Short mmCIF file of N, CA and C in Angstrom, two decimals:
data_model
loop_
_atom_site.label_atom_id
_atom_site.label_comp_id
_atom_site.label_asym_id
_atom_site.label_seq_id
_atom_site.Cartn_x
_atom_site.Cartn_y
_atom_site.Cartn_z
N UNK A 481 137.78 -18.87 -104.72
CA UNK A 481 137.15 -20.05 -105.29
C UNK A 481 138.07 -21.27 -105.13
N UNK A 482 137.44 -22.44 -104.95
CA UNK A 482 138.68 -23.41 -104.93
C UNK A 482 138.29 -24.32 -106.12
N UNK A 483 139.31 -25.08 -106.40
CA UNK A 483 139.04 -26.09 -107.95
C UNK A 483 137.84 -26.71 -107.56
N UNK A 484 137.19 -26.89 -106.32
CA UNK A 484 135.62 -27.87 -107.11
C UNK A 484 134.90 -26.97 -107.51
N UNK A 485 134.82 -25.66 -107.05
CA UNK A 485 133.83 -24.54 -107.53
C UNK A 485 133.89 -24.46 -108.91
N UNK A 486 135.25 -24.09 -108.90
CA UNK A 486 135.88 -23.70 -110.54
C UNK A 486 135.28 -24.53 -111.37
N UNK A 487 135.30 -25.94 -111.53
CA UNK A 487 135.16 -27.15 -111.96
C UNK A 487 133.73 -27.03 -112.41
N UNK A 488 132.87 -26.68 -110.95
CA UNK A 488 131.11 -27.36 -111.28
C UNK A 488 130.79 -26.03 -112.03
N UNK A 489 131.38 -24.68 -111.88
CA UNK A 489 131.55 -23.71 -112.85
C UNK A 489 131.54 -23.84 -114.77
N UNK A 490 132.71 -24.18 -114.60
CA UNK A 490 132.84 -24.81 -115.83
C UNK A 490 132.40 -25.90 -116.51
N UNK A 491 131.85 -26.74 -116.08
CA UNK A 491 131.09 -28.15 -116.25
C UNK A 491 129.62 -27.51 -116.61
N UNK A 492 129.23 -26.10 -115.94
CA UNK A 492 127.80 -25.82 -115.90
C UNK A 492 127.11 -26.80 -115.17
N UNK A 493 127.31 -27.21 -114.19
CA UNK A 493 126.99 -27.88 -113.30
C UNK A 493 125.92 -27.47 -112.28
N UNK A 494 124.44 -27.91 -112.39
CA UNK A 494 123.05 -26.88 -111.65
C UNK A 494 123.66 -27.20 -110.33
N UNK A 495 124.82 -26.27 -109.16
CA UNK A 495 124.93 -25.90 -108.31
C UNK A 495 124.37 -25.11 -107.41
N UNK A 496 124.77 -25.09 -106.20
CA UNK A 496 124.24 -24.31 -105.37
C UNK A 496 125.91 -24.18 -104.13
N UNK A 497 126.58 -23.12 -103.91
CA UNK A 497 127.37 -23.07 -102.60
C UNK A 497 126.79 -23.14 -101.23
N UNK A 498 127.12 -23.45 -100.23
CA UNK A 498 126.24 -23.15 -99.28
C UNK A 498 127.98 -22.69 -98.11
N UNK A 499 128.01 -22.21 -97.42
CA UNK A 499 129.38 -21.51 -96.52
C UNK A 499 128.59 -21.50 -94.83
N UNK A 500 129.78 -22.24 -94.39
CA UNK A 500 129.00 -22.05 -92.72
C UNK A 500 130.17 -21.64 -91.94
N UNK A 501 130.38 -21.14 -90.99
CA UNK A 501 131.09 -20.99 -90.11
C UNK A 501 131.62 -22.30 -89.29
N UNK A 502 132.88 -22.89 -89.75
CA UNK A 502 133.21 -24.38 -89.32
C UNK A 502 134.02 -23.92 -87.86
N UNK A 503 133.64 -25.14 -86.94
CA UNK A 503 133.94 -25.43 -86.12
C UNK A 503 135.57 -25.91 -85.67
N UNK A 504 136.29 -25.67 -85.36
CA UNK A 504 137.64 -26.40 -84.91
C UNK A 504 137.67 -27.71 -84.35
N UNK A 505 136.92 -27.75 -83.72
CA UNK A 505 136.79 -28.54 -82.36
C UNK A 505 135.31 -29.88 -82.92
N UNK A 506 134.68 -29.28 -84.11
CA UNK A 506 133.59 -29.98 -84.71
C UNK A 506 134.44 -31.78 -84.29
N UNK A 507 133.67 -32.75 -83.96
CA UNK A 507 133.82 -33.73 -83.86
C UNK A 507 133.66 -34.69 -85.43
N UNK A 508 132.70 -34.40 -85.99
CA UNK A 508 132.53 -35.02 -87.37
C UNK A 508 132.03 -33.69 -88.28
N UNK A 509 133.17 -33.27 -89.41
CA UNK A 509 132.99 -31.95 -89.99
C UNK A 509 131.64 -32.14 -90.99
N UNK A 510 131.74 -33.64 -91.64
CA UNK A 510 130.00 -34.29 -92.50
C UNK A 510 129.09 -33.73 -91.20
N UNK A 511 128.63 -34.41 -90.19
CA UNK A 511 127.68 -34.11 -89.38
C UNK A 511 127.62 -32.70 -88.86
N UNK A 512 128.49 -31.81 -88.96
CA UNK A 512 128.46 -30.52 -88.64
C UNK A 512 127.71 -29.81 -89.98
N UNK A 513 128.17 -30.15 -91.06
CA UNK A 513 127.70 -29.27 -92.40
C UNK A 513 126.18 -29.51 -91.95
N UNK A 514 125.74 -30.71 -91.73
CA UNK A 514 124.24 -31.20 -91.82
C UNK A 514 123.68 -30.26 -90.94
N UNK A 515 124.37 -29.80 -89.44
CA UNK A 515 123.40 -29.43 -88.56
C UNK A 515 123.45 -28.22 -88.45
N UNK A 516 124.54 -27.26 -89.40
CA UNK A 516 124.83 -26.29 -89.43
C UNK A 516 123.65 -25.32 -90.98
N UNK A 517 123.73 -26.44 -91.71
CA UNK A 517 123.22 -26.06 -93.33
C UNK A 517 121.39 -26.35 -92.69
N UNK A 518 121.11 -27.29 -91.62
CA UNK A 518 119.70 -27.66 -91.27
C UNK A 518 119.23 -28.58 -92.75
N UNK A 519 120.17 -29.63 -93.20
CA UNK A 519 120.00 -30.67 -93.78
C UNK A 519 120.20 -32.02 -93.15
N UNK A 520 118.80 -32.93 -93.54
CA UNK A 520 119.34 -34.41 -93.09
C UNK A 520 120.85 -34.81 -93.29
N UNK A 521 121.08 -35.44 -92.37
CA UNK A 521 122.36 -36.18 -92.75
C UNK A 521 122.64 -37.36 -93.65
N UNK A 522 121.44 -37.40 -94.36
CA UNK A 522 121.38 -38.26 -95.27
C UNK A 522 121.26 -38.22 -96.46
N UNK A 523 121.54 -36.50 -96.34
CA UNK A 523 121.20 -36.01 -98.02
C UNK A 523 123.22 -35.35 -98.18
N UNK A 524 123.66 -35.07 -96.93
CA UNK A 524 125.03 -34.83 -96.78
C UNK A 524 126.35 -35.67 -97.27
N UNK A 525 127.09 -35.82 -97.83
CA UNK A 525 127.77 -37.34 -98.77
C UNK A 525 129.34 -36.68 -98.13
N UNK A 526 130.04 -37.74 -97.68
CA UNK A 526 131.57 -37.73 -97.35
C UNK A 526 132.41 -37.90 -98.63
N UNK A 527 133.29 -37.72 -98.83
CA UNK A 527 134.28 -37.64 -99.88
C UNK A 527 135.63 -38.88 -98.83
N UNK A 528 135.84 -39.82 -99.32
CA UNK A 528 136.64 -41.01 -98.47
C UNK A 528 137.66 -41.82 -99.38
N UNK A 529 139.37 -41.55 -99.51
CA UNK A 529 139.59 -41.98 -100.58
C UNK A 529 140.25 -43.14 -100.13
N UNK A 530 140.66 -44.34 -100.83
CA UNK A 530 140.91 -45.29 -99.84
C UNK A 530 141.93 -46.00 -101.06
N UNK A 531 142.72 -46.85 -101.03
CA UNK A 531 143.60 -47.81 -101.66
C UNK A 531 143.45 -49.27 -101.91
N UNK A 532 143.83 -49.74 -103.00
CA UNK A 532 143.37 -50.71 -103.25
C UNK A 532 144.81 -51.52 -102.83
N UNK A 533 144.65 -53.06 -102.87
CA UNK A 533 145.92 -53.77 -102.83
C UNK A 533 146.83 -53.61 -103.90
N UNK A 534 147.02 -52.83 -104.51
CA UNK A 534 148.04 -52.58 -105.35
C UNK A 534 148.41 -51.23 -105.14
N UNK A 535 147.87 -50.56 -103.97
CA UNK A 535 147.89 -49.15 -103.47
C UNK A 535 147.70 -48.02 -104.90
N UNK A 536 146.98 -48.55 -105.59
CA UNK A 536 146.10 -47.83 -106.31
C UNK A 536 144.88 -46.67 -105.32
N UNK A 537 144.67 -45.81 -105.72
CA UNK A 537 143.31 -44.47 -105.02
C UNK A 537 141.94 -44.57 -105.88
N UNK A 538 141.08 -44.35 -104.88
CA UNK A 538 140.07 -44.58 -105.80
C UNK A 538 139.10 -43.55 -104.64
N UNK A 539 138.23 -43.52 -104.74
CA UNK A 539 137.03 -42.02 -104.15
C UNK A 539 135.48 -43.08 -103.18
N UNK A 540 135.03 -43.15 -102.71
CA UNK A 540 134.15 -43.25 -102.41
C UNK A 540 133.20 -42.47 -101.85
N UNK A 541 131.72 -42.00 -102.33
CA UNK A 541 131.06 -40.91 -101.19
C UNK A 541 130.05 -41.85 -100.91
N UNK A 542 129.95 -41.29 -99.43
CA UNK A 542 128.97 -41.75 -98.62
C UNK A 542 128.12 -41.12 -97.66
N UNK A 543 126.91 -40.97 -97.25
CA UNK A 543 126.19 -40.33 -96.27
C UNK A 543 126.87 -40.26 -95.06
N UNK A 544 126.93 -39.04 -94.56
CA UNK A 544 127.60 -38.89 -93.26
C UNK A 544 127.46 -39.28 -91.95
N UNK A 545 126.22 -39.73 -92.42
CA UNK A 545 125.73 -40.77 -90.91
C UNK A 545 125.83 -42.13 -91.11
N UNK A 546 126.91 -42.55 -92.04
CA UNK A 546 126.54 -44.09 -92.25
C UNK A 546 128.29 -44.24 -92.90
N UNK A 547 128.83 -45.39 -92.44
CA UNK A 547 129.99 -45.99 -92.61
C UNK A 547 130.44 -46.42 -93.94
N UNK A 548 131.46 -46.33 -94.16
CA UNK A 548 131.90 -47.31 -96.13
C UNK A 548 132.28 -48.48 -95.73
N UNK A 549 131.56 -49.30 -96.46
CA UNK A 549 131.78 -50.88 -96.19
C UNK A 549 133.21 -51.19 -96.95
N UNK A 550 134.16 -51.18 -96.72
CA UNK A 550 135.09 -51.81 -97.42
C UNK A 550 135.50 -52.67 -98.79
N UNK A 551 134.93 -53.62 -97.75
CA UNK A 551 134.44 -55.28 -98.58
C UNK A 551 133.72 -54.66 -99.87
N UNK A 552 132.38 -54.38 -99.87
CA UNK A 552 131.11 -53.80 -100.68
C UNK A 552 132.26 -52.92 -101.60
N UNK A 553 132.60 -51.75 -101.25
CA UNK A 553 133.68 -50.78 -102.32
C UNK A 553 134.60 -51.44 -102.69
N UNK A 554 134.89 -52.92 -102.79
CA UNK A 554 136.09 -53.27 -103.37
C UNK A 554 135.75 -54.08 -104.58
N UNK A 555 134.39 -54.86 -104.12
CA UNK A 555 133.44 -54.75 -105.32
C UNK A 555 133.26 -54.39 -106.51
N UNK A 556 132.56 -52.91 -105.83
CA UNK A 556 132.22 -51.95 -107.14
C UNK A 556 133.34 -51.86 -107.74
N UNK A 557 134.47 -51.71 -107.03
CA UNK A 557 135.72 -51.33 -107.63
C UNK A 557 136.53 -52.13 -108.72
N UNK A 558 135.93 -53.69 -108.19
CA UNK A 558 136.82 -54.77 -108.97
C UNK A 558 138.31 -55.30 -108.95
N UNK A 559 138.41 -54.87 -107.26
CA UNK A 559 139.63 -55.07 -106.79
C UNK A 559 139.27 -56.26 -105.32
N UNK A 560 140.38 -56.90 -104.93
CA UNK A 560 140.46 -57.38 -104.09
C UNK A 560 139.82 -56.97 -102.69
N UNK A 561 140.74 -56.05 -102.43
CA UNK A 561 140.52 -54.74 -100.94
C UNK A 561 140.62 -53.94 -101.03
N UNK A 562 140.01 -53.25 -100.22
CA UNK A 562 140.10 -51.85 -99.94
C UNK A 562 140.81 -51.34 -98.54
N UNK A 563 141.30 -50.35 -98.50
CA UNK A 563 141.74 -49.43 -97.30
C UNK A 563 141.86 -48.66 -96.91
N UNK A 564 141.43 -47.50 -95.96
CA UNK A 564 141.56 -46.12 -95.98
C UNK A 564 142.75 -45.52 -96.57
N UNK A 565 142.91 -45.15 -97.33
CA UNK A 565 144.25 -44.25 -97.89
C UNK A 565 145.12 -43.22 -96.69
N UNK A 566 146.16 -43.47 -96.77
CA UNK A 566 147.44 -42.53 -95.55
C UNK A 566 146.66 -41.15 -95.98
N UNK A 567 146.52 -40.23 -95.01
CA UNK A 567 146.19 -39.24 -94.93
C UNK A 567 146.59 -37.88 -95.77
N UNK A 568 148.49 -38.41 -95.75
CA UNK A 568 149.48 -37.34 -96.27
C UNK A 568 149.36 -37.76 -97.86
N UNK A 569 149.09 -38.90 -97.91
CA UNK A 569 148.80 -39.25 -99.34
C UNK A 569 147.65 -38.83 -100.34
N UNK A 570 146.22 -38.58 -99.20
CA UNK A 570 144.86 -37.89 -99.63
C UNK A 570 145.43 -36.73 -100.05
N UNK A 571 146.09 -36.23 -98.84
CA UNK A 571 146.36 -34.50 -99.45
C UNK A 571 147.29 -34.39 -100.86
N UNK A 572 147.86 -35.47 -100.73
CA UNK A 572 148.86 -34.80 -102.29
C UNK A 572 148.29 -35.01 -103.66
N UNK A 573 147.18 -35.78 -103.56
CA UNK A 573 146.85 -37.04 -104.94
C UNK A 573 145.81 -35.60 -104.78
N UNK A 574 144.77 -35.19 -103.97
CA UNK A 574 143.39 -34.40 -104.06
C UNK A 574 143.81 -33.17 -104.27
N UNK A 575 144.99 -32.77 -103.75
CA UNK A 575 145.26 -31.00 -103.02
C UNK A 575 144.04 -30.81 -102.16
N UNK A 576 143.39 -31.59 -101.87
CA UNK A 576 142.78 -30.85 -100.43
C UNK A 576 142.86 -31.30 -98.89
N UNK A 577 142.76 -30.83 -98.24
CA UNK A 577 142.56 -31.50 -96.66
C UNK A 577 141.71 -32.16 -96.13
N UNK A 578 142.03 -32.97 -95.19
CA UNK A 578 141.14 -34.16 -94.58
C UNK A 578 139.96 -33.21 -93.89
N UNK A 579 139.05 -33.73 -94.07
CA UNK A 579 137.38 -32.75 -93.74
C UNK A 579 136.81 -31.91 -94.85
N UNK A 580 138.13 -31.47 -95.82
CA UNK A 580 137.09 -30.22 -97.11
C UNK A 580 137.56 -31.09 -98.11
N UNK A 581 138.05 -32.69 -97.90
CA UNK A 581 137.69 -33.16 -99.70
C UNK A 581 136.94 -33.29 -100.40
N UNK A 582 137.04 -32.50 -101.27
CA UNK A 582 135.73 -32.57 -102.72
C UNK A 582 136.04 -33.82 -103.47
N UNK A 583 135.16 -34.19 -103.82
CA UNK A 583 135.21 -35.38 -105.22
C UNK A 583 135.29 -34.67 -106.20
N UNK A 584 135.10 -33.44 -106.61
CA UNK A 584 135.45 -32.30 -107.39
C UNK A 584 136.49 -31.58 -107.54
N UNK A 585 137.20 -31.67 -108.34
CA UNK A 585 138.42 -30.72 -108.73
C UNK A 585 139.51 -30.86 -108.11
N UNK A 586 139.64 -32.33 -107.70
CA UNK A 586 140.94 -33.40 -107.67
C UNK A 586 142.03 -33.04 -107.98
N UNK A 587 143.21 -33.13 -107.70
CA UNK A 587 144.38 -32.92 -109.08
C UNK A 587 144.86 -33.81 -110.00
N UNK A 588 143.92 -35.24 -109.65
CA UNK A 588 143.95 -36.28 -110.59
C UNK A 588 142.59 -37.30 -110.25
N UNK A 589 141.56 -37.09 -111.46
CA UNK A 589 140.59 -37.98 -111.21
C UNK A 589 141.23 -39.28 -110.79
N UNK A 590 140.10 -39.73 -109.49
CA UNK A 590 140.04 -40.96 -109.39
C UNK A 590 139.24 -41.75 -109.61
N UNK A 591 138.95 -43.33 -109.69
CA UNK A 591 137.89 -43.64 -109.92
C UNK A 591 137.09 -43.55 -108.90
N UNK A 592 135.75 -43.70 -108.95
CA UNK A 592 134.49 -43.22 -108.04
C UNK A 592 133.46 -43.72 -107.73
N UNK A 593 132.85 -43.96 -106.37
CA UNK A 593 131.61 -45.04 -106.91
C UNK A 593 131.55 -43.90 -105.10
N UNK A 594 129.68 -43.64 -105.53
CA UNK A 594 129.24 -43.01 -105.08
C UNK A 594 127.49 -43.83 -104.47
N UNK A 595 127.29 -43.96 -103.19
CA UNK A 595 126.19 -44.87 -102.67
C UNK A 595 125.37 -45.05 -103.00
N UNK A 596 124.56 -45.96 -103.18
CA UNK A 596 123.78 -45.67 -104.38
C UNK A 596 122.16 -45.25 -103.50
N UNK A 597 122.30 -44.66 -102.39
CA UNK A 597 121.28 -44.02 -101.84
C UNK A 597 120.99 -42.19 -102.11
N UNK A 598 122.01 -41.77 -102.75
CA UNK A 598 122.61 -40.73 -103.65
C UNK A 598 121.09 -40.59 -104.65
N UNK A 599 121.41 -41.71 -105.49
CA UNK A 599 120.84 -41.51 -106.74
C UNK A 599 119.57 -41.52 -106.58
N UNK A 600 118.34 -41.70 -105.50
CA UNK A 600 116.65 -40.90 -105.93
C UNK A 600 116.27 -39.97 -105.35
N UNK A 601 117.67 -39.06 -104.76
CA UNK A 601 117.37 -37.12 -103.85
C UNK A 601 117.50 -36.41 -105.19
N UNK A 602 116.62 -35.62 -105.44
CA UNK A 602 116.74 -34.45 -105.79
C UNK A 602 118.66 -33.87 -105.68
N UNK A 603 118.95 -33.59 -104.85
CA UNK A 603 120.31 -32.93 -104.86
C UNK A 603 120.79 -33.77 -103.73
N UNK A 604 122.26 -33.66 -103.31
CA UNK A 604 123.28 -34.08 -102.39
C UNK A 604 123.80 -32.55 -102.01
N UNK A 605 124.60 -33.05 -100.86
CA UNK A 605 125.58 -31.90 -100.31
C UNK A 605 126.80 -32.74 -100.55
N UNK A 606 128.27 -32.27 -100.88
CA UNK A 606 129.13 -32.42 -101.07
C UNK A 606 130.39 -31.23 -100.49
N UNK A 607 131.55 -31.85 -100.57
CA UNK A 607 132.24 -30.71 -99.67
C UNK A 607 132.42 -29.59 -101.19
N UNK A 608 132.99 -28.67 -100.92
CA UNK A 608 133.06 -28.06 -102.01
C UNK A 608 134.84 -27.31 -101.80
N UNK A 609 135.68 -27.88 -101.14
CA UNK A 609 137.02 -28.18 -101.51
C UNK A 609 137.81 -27.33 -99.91
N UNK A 610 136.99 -26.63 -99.33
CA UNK A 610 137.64 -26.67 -97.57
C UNK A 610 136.31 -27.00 -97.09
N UNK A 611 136.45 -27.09 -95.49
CA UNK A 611 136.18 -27.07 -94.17
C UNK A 611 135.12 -25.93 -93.93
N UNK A 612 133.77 -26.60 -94.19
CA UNK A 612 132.48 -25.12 -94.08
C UNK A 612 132.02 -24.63 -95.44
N UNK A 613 132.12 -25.24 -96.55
CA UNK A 613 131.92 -24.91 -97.62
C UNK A 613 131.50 -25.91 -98.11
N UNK A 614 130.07 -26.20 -98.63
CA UNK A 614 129.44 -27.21 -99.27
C UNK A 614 128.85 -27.15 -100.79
N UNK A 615 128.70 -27.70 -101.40
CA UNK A 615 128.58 -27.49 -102.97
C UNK A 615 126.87 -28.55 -102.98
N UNK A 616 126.18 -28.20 -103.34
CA UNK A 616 124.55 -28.56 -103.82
C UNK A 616 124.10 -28.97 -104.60
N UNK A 617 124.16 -30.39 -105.04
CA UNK A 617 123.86 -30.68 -106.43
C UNK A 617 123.36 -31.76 -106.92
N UNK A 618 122.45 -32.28 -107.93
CA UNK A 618 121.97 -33.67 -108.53
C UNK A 618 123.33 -34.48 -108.36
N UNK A 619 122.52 -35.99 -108.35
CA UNK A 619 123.88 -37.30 -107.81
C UNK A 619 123.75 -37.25 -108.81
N UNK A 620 123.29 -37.26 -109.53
CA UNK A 620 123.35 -37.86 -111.34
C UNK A 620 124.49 -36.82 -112.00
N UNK A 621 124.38 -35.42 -111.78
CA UNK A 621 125.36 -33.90 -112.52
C UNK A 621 126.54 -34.69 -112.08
N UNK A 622 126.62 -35.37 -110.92
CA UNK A 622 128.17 -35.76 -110.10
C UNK A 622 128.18 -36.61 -110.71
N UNK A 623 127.39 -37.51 -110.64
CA UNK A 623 128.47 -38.51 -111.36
C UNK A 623 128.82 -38.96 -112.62
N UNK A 624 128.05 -37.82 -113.03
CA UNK A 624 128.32 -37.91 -114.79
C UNK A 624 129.69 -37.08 -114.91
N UNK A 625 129.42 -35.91 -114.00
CA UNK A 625 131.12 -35.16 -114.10
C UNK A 625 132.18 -36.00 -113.55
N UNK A 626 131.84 -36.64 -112.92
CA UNK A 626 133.14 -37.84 -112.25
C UNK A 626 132.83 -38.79 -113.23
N UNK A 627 132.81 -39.34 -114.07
CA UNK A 627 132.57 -41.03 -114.37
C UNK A 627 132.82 -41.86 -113.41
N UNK A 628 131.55 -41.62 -112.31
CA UNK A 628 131.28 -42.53 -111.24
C UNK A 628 130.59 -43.18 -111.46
N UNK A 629 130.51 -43.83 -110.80
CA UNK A 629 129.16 -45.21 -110.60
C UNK A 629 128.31 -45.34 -109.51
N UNK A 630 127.07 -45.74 -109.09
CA UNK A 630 126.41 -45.93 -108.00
C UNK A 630 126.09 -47.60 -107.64
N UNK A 631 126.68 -47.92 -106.40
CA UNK A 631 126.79 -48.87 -105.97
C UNK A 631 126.68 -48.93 -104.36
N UNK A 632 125.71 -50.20 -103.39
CA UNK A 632 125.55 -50.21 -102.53
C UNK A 632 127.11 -50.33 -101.61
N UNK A 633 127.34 -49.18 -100.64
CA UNK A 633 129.05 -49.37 -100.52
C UNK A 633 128.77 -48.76 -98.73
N UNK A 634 127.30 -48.92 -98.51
CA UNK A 634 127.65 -48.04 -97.48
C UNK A 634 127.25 -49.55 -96.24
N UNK A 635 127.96 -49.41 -95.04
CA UNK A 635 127.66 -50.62 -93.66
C UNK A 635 126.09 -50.83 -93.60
N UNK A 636 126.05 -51.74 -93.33
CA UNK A 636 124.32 -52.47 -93.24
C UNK A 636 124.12 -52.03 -91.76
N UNK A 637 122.97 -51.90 -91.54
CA UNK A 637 122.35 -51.09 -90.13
C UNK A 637 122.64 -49.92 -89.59
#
C-alpha cells in the first residue's frame, strides 16, 4: 500500500484503485493511465507541485491533456508567481516520484487548488502514489481531504 491508499483508507474516502502495467518508455505517464484504464483524459488529473516567489510549495491538479497556467495558479494561490518546483525537491517535500505523485498522502500537506473542471464528474482519476496505480474518486472527497480549492488554473485552448 502506499500513503495515498493508506490515507483515502483512513479518511473513508468512496475510492476505487485501479493498477496497470506502466510503461518505461510511456511518453506522458497522465496520458498513459487514460489509455491504459480506457478513461477520457479529461476525467484523468496530474498532481504538479510548483513554487511560489518565496519558494514556498503548493500542489496543483490538472487534466492530463491540458497545461497549468501559471499566471491563473498564482492567483488562486495569492501569490505573485508561480514555478515548476526542482524535481529533487518534489521528491523530498511528497516522498513520491515524478509520474506517481499523489496529492494524497504527502509527507507534508500542501496547499492545493485543483481545476475547477474537476468539480461536475462524478469521480476523477488521480495517481495513487507510484507509476501505474491510480486512485478513483469524487473532486469534492479530494478536496475536502486536501483543503483544496477549485479554481480555473488550467491554459486556455
Amino acid at each position: 500500500m502506499t500513503p495515498a491508499i493508506n490515507l483515502a483508507k483512513k479518511l473513508k474516502l468512496n475510492y476505487q484503485v485501479h493498477e496497470y502495467h506502466h510503461d518505461d518508455n510511456a511518453e506522458s505517464f497522465g496520458q498513459e493511465a487514460a489509455d491504459k484504464l480506457g478513461v477520457a483524459a479529461s476525467r484523468v488529473f496530474k498532481t504538479l507541485v510548483v513554487s511560489d516567489e518565496h519558494e514556498a510549495l503548493a500542489v496543483a491538479i490538472v487534466p492530463v491533456c491540458s497545461k497549468l497556467n501559471l499566471k491563473k495558479l498564482a492567483k488562486a494561490l495569492g501569490c505573485k508567481k508561480t514555478q515548476m518546483a526542482d524535481p529533487k525537491l518534489v521528491q523530498r517535500s511528497t516522498g513520491y516520484v515524478l509520474g506517481g505523485v499523489s496529492p494524497l498522502g504527502q509527507k507534508k500537506r500542501l496547499p492545493t487548488v485543483i481545476d475547477v473542471s474537476a468539480a461536475p464528474l462524478a469521480t476523477i482519476y488521480v495517481s495513487g502514489g507510484r507509476r501505474g496505480l491510480e486512485i478513483e474518486l469524487p473532486p469534492n472527497e479530494l478536496a475536502e481531504a486536501l483543503s483544496a480549492s477549485f479554481a480555473d488554473i488550467q491554459e486556455e485552448g
